[in-house]
mmCIF file of C-alpha atoms in Angstrom:
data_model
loop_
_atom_site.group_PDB
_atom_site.id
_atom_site.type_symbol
_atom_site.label_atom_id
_atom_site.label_comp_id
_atom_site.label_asym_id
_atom_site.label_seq_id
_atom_site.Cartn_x
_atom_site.Cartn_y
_atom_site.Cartn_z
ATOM 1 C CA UNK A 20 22.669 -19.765 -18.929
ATOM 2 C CA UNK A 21 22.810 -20.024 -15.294
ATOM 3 C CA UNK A 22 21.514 -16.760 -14.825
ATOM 4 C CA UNK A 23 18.559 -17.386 -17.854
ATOM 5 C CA UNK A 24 17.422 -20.461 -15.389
ATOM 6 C CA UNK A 25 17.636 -18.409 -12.126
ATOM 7 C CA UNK A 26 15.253 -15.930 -14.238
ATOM 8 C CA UNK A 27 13.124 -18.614 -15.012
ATOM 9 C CA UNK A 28 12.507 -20.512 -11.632
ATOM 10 C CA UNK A 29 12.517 -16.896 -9.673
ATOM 11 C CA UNK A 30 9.338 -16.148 -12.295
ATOM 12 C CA UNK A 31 7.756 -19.705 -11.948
ATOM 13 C CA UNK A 32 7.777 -19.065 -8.198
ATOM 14 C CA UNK A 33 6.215 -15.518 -8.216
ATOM 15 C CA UNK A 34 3.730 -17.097 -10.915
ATOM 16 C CA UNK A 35 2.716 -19.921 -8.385
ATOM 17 C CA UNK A 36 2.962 -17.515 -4.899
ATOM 18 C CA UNK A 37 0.505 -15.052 -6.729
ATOM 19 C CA UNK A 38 -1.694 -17.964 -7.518
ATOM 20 C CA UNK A 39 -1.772 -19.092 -4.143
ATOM 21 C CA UNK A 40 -2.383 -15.568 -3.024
ATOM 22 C CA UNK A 41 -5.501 -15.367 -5.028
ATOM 23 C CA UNK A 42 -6.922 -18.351 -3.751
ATOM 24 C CA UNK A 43 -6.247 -17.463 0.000
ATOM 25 C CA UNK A 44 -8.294 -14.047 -1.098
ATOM 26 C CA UNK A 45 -11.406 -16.136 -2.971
ATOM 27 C CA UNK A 46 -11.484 -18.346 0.581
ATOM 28 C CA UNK A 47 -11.784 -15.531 2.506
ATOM 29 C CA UNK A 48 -14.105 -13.744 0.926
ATOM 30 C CA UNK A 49 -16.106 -16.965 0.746
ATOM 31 C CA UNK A 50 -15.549 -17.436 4.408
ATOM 32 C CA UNK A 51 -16.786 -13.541 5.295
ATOM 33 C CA UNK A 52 -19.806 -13.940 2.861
ATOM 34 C CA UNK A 53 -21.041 -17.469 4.708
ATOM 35 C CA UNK A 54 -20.454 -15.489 8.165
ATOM 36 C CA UNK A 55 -22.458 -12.595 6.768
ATOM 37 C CA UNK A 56 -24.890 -14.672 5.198
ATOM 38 C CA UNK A 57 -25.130 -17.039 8.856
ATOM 39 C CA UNK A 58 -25.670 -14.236 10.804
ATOM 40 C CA UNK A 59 -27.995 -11.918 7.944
ATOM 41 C CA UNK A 60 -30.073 -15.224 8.223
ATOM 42 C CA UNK A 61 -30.427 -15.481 12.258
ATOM 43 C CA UNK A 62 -31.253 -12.071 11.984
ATOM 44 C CA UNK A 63 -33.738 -12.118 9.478
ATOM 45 C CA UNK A 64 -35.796 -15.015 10.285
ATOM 46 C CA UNK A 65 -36.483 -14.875 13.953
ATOM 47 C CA UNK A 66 -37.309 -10.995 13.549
ATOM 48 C CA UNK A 67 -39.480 -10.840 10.584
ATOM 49 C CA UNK A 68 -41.346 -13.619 12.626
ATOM 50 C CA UNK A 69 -41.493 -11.580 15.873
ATOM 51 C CA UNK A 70 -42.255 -8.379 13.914
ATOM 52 C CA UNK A 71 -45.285 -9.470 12.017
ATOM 53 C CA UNK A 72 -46.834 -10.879 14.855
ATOM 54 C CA UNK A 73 -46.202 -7.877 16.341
ATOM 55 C CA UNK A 74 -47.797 -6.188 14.032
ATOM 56 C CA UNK A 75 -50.815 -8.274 13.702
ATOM 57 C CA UNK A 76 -51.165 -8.279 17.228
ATOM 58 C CA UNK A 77 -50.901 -4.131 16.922
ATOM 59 C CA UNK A 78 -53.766 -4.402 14.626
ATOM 60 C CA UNK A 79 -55.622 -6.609 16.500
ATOM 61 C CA UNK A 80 -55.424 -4.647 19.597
ATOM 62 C CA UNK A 81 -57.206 -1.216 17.735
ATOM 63 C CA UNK A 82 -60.125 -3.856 17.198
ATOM 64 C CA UNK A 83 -60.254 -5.222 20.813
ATOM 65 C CA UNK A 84 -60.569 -1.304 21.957
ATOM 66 C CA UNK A 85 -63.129 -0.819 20.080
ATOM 67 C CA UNK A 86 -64.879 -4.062 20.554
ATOM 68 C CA UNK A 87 -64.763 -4.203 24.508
ATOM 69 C CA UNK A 88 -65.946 -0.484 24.360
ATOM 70 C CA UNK A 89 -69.216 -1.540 22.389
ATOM 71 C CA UNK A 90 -69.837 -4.078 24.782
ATOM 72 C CA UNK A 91 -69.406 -1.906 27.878
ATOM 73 C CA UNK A 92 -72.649 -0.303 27.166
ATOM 74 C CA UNK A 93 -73.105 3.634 28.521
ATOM 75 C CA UNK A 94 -70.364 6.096 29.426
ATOM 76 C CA UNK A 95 -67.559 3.447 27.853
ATOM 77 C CA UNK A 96 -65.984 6.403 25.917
ATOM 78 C CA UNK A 97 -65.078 7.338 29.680
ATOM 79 C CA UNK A 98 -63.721 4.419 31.196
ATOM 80 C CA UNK A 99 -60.178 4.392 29.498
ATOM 81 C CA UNK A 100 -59.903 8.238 30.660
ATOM 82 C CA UNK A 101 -59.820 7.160 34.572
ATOM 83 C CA UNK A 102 -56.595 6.470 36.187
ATOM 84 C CA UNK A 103 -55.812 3.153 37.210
ATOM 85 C CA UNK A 104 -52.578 2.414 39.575
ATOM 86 C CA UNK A 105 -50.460 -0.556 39.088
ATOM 87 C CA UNK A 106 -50.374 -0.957 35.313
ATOM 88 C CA UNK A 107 -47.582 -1.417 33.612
ATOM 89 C CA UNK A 108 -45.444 1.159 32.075
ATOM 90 C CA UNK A 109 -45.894 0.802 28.108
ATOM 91 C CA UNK A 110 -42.615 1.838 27.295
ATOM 92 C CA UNK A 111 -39.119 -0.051 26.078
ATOM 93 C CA UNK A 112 -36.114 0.863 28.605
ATOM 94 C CA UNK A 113 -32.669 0.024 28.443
ATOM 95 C CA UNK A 114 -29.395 1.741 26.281
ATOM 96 C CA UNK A 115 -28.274 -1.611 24.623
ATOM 97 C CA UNK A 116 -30.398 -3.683 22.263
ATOM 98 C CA UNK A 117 -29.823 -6.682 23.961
ATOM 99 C CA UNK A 118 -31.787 -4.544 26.943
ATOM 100 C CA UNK A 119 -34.147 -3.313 25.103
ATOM 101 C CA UNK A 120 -35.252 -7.054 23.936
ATOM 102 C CA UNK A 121 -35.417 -8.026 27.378
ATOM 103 C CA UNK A 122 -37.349 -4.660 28.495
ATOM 104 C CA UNK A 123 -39.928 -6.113 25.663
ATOM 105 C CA UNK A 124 -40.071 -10.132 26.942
ATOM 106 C CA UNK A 125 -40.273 -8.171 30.255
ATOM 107 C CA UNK A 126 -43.112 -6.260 29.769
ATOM 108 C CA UNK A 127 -45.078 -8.781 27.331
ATOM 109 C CA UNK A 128 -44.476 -11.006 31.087
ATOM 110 C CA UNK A 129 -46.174 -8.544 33.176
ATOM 111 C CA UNK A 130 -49.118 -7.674 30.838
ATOM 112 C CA UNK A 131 -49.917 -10.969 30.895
ATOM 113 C CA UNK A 132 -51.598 -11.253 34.363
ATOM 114 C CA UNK A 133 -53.706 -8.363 33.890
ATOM 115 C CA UNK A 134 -54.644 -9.990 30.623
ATOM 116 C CA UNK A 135 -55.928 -12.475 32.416
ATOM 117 C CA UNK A 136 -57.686 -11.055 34.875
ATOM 118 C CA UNK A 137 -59.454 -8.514 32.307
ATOM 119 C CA UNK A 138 -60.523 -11.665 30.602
ATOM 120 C CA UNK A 139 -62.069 -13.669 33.316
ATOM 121 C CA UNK A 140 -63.785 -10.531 34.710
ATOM 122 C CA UNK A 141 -65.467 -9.658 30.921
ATOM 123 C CA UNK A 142 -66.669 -13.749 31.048
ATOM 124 C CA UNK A 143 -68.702 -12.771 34.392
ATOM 125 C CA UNK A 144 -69.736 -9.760 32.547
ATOM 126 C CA UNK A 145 -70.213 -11.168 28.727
ATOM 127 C CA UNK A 146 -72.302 -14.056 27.428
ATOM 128 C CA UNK A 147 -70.417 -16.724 26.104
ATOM 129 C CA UNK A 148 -70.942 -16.161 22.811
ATOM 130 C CA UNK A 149 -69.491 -12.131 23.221
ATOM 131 C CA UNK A 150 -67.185 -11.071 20.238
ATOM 132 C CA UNK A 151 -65.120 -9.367 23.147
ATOM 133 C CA UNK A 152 -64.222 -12.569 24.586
ATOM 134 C CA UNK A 153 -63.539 -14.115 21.130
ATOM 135 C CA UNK A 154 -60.532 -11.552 20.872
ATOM 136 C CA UNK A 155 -59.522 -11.105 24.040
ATOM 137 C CA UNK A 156 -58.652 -15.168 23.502
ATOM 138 C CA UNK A 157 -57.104 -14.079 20.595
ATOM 139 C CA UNK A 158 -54.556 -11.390 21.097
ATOM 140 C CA UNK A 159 -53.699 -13.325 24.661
ATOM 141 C CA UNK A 160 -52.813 -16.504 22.830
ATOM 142 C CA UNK A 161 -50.854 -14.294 20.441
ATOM 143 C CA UNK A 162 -49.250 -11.896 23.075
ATOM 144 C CA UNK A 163 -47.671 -15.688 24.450
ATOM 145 C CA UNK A 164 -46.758 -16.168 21.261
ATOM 146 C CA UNK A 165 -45.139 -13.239 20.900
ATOM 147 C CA UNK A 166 -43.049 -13.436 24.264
ATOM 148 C CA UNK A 167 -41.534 -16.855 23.189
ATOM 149 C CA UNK A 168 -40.551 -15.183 19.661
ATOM 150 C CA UNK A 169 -38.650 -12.681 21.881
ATOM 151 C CA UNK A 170 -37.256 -14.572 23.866
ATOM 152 C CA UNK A 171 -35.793 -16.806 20.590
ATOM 153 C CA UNK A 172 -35.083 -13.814 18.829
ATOM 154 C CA UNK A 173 -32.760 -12.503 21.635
ATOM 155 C CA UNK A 174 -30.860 -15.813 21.118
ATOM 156 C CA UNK A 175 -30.356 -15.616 17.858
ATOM 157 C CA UNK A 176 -29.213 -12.270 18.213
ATOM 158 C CA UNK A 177 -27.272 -12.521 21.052
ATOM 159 C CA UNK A 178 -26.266 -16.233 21.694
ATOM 160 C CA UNK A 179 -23.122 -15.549 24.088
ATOM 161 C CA UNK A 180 -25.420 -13.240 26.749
ATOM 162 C CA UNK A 181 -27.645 -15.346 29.354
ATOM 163 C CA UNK A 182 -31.376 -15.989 28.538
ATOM 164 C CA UNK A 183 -33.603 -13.627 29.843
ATOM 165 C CA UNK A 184 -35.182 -15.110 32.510
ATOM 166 C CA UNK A 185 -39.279 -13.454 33.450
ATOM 167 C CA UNK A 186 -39.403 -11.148 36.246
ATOM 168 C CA UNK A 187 -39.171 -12.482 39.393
ATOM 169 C CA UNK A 188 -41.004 -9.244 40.803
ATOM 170 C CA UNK A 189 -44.742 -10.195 41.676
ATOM 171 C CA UNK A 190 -47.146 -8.350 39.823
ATOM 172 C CA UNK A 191 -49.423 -6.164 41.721
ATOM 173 C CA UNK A 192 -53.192 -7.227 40.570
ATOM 174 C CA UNK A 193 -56.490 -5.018 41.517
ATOM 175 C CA UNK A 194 -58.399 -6.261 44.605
ATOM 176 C CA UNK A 195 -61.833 -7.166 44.699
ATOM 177 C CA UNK A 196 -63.488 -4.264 42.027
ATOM 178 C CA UNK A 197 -67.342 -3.600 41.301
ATOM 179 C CA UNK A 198 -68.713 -3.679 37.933
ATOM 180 C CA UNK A 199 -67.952 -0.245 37.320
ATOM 181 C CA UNK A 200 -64.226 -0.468 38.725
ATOM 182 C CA UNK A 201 -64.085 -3.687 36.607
ATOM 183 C CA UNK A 202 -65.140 -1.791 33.037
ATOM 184 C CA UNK A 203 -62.876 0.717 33.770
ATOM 185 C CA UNK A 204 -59.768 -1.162 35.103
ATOM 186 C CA UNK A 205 -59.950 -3.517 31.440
ATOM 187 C CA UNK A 206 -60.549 -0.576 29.358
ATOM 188 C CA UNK A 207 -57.124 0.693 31.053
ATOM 189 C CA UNK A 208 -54.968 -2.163 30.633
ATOM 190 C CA UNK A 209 -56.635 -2.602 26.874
ATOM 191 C CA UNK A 210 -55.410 0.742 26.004
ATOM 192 C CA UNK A 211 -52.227 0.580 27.708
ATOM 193 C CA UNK A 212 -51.111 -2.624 26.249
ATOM 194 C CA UNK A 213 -52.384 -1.311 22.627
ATOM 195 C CA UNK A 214 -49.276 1.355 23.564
ATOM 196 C CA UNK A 215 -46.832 -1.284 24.416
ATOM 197 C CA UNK A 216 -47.392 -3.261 20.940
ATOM 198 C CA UNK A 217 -47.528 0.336 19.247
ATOM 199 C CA UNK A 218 -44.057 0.581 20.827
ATOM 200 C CA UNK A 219 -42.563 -3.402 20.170
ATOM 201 C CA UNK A 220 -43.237 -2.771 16.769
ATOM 202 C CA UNK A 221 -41.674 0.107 16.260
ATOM 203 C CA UNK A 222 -38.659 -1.139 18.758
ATOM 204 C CA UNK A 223 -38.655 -3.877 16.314
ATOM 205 C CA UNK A 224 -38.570 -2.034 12.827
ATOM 206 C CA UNK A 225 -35.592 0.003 14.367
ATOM 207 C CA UNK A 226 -33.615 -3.217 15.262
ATOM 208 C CA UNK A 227 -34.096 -4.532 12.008
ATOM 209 C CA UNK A 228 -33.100 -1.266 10.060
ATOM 210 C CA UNK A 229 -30.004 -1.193 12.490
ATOM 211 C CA UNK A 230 -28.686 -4.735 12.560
ATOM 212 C CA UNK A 231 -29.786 -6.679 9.955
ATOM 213 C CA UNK A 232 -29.140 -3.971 7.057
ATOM 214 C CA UNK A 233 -25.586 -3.514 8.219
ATOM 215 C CA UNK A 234 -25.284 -7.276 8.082
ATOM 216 C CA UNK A 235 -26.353 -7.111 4.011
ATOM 217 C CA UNK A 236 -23.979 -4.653 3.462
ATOM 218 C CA UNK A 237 -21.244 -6.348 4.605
ATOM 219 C CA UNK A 238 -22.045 -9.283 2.435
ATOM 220 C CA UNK A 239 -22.878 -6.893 -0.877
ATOM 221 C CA UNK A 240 -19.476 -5.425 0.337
ATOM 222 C CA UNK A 241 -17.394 -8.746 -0.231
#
């Protein structure tokens, strides 16, 4: 008899220690899908926004090129052939994708001045009611855009790693140019910046193929 009730309460106990097992497991697979799902939706969110503005911003600058070379009058099929010194390098740098975020606020940081000065030199050149200056506006509003999306993105993605900060280096700006030097020197930094976006988006695409599948699968996974 005694041996009938150690039977019993040795079986009750396995019964309730493999029911407490199984709901450890179903917590912590609940737990790893909300992490997965937390960090699938930091990932998604902040880069599909920074990607399709990316993209439209791509898409944009094609038109701009071929807008500002309309407006140029002759020989404008020759001004984006001349070198120009002291334009920034269109492509992303760095080993890490933390880096490679940065190289991209970086570089959307530096653009930005010659941006600028492209634009007020085509508003001497242009009437005020020029097309060219219409979407110059345009893709430099969106191109600031753009740079605070990075900058966001990189803290979603990377929330224990410092803020990039914008380059403290000065950014070397064309002296005094004539009207030719002027055509030429915007046709440059249009085409060179087209490169740069050519190269965010496609920077972009990779980090989103790289991270934020892995981060489904783990969730599909559990």
């Amino acid at each position: 008899m005694n041996g009938h009730v150690k039977s019993m309460n040795f079986q009750q106990f396995m019964e309730q220690a493999t029911t407490l097992l199984s709901l450890l497991l179903v917590m912590a697979v609940d737990s790893t899908r909300t992490v997965a799902a937390s960090r699938n939706q930091q990932c998604g969110n902040p880069l599909q926004q920074t990607l399709k503005l990316s993209r439209l911003i791509q898409k944009e600058s094609v038109d701009l090129i071929k807008t500002y070379k309309a407006s140029q009058g002759e020989m404008s099929e020759l001004f984006c052939k001349v070198s120009v010194n002291n334009i920034p390098d269109p492509n992303i740098s760095g080993m890490e994708h933390s880096e490679r975020i940065v190289s991209i606020y970086t570089h959307l940081q530096d653009f930005l001045p010659h941006f600028n000065r492209v634009y007020d030199q085509q508003t001497d050149l242009q009437s005020s009611t020029s097309p060219l200056l219409t979407e110059l506006n345009s893709v430099r509003a969106h191109s600031i855009n753009l740079a605070t999306l990075t900058n966001s993105l990189y803290q979603s993605l990377f929330p224990n790693l410092p803020v990039p900060e914008p380059a403290g280096r000065p950014t070397t700006l064309p002296p005094p140019q004539n009207v030719f030097q002027q055509k030429v020197y915007g046709c440059v930094v249009l085409k060179t910046y087209k490169e740069l976006l050519l190269n965010v988006s496609r920077e972009l695409r990779t980090l989103k193929s790289k991270m934020c599948i892995r981060r489904i699968q783990i969730n599909t996974f559990f």
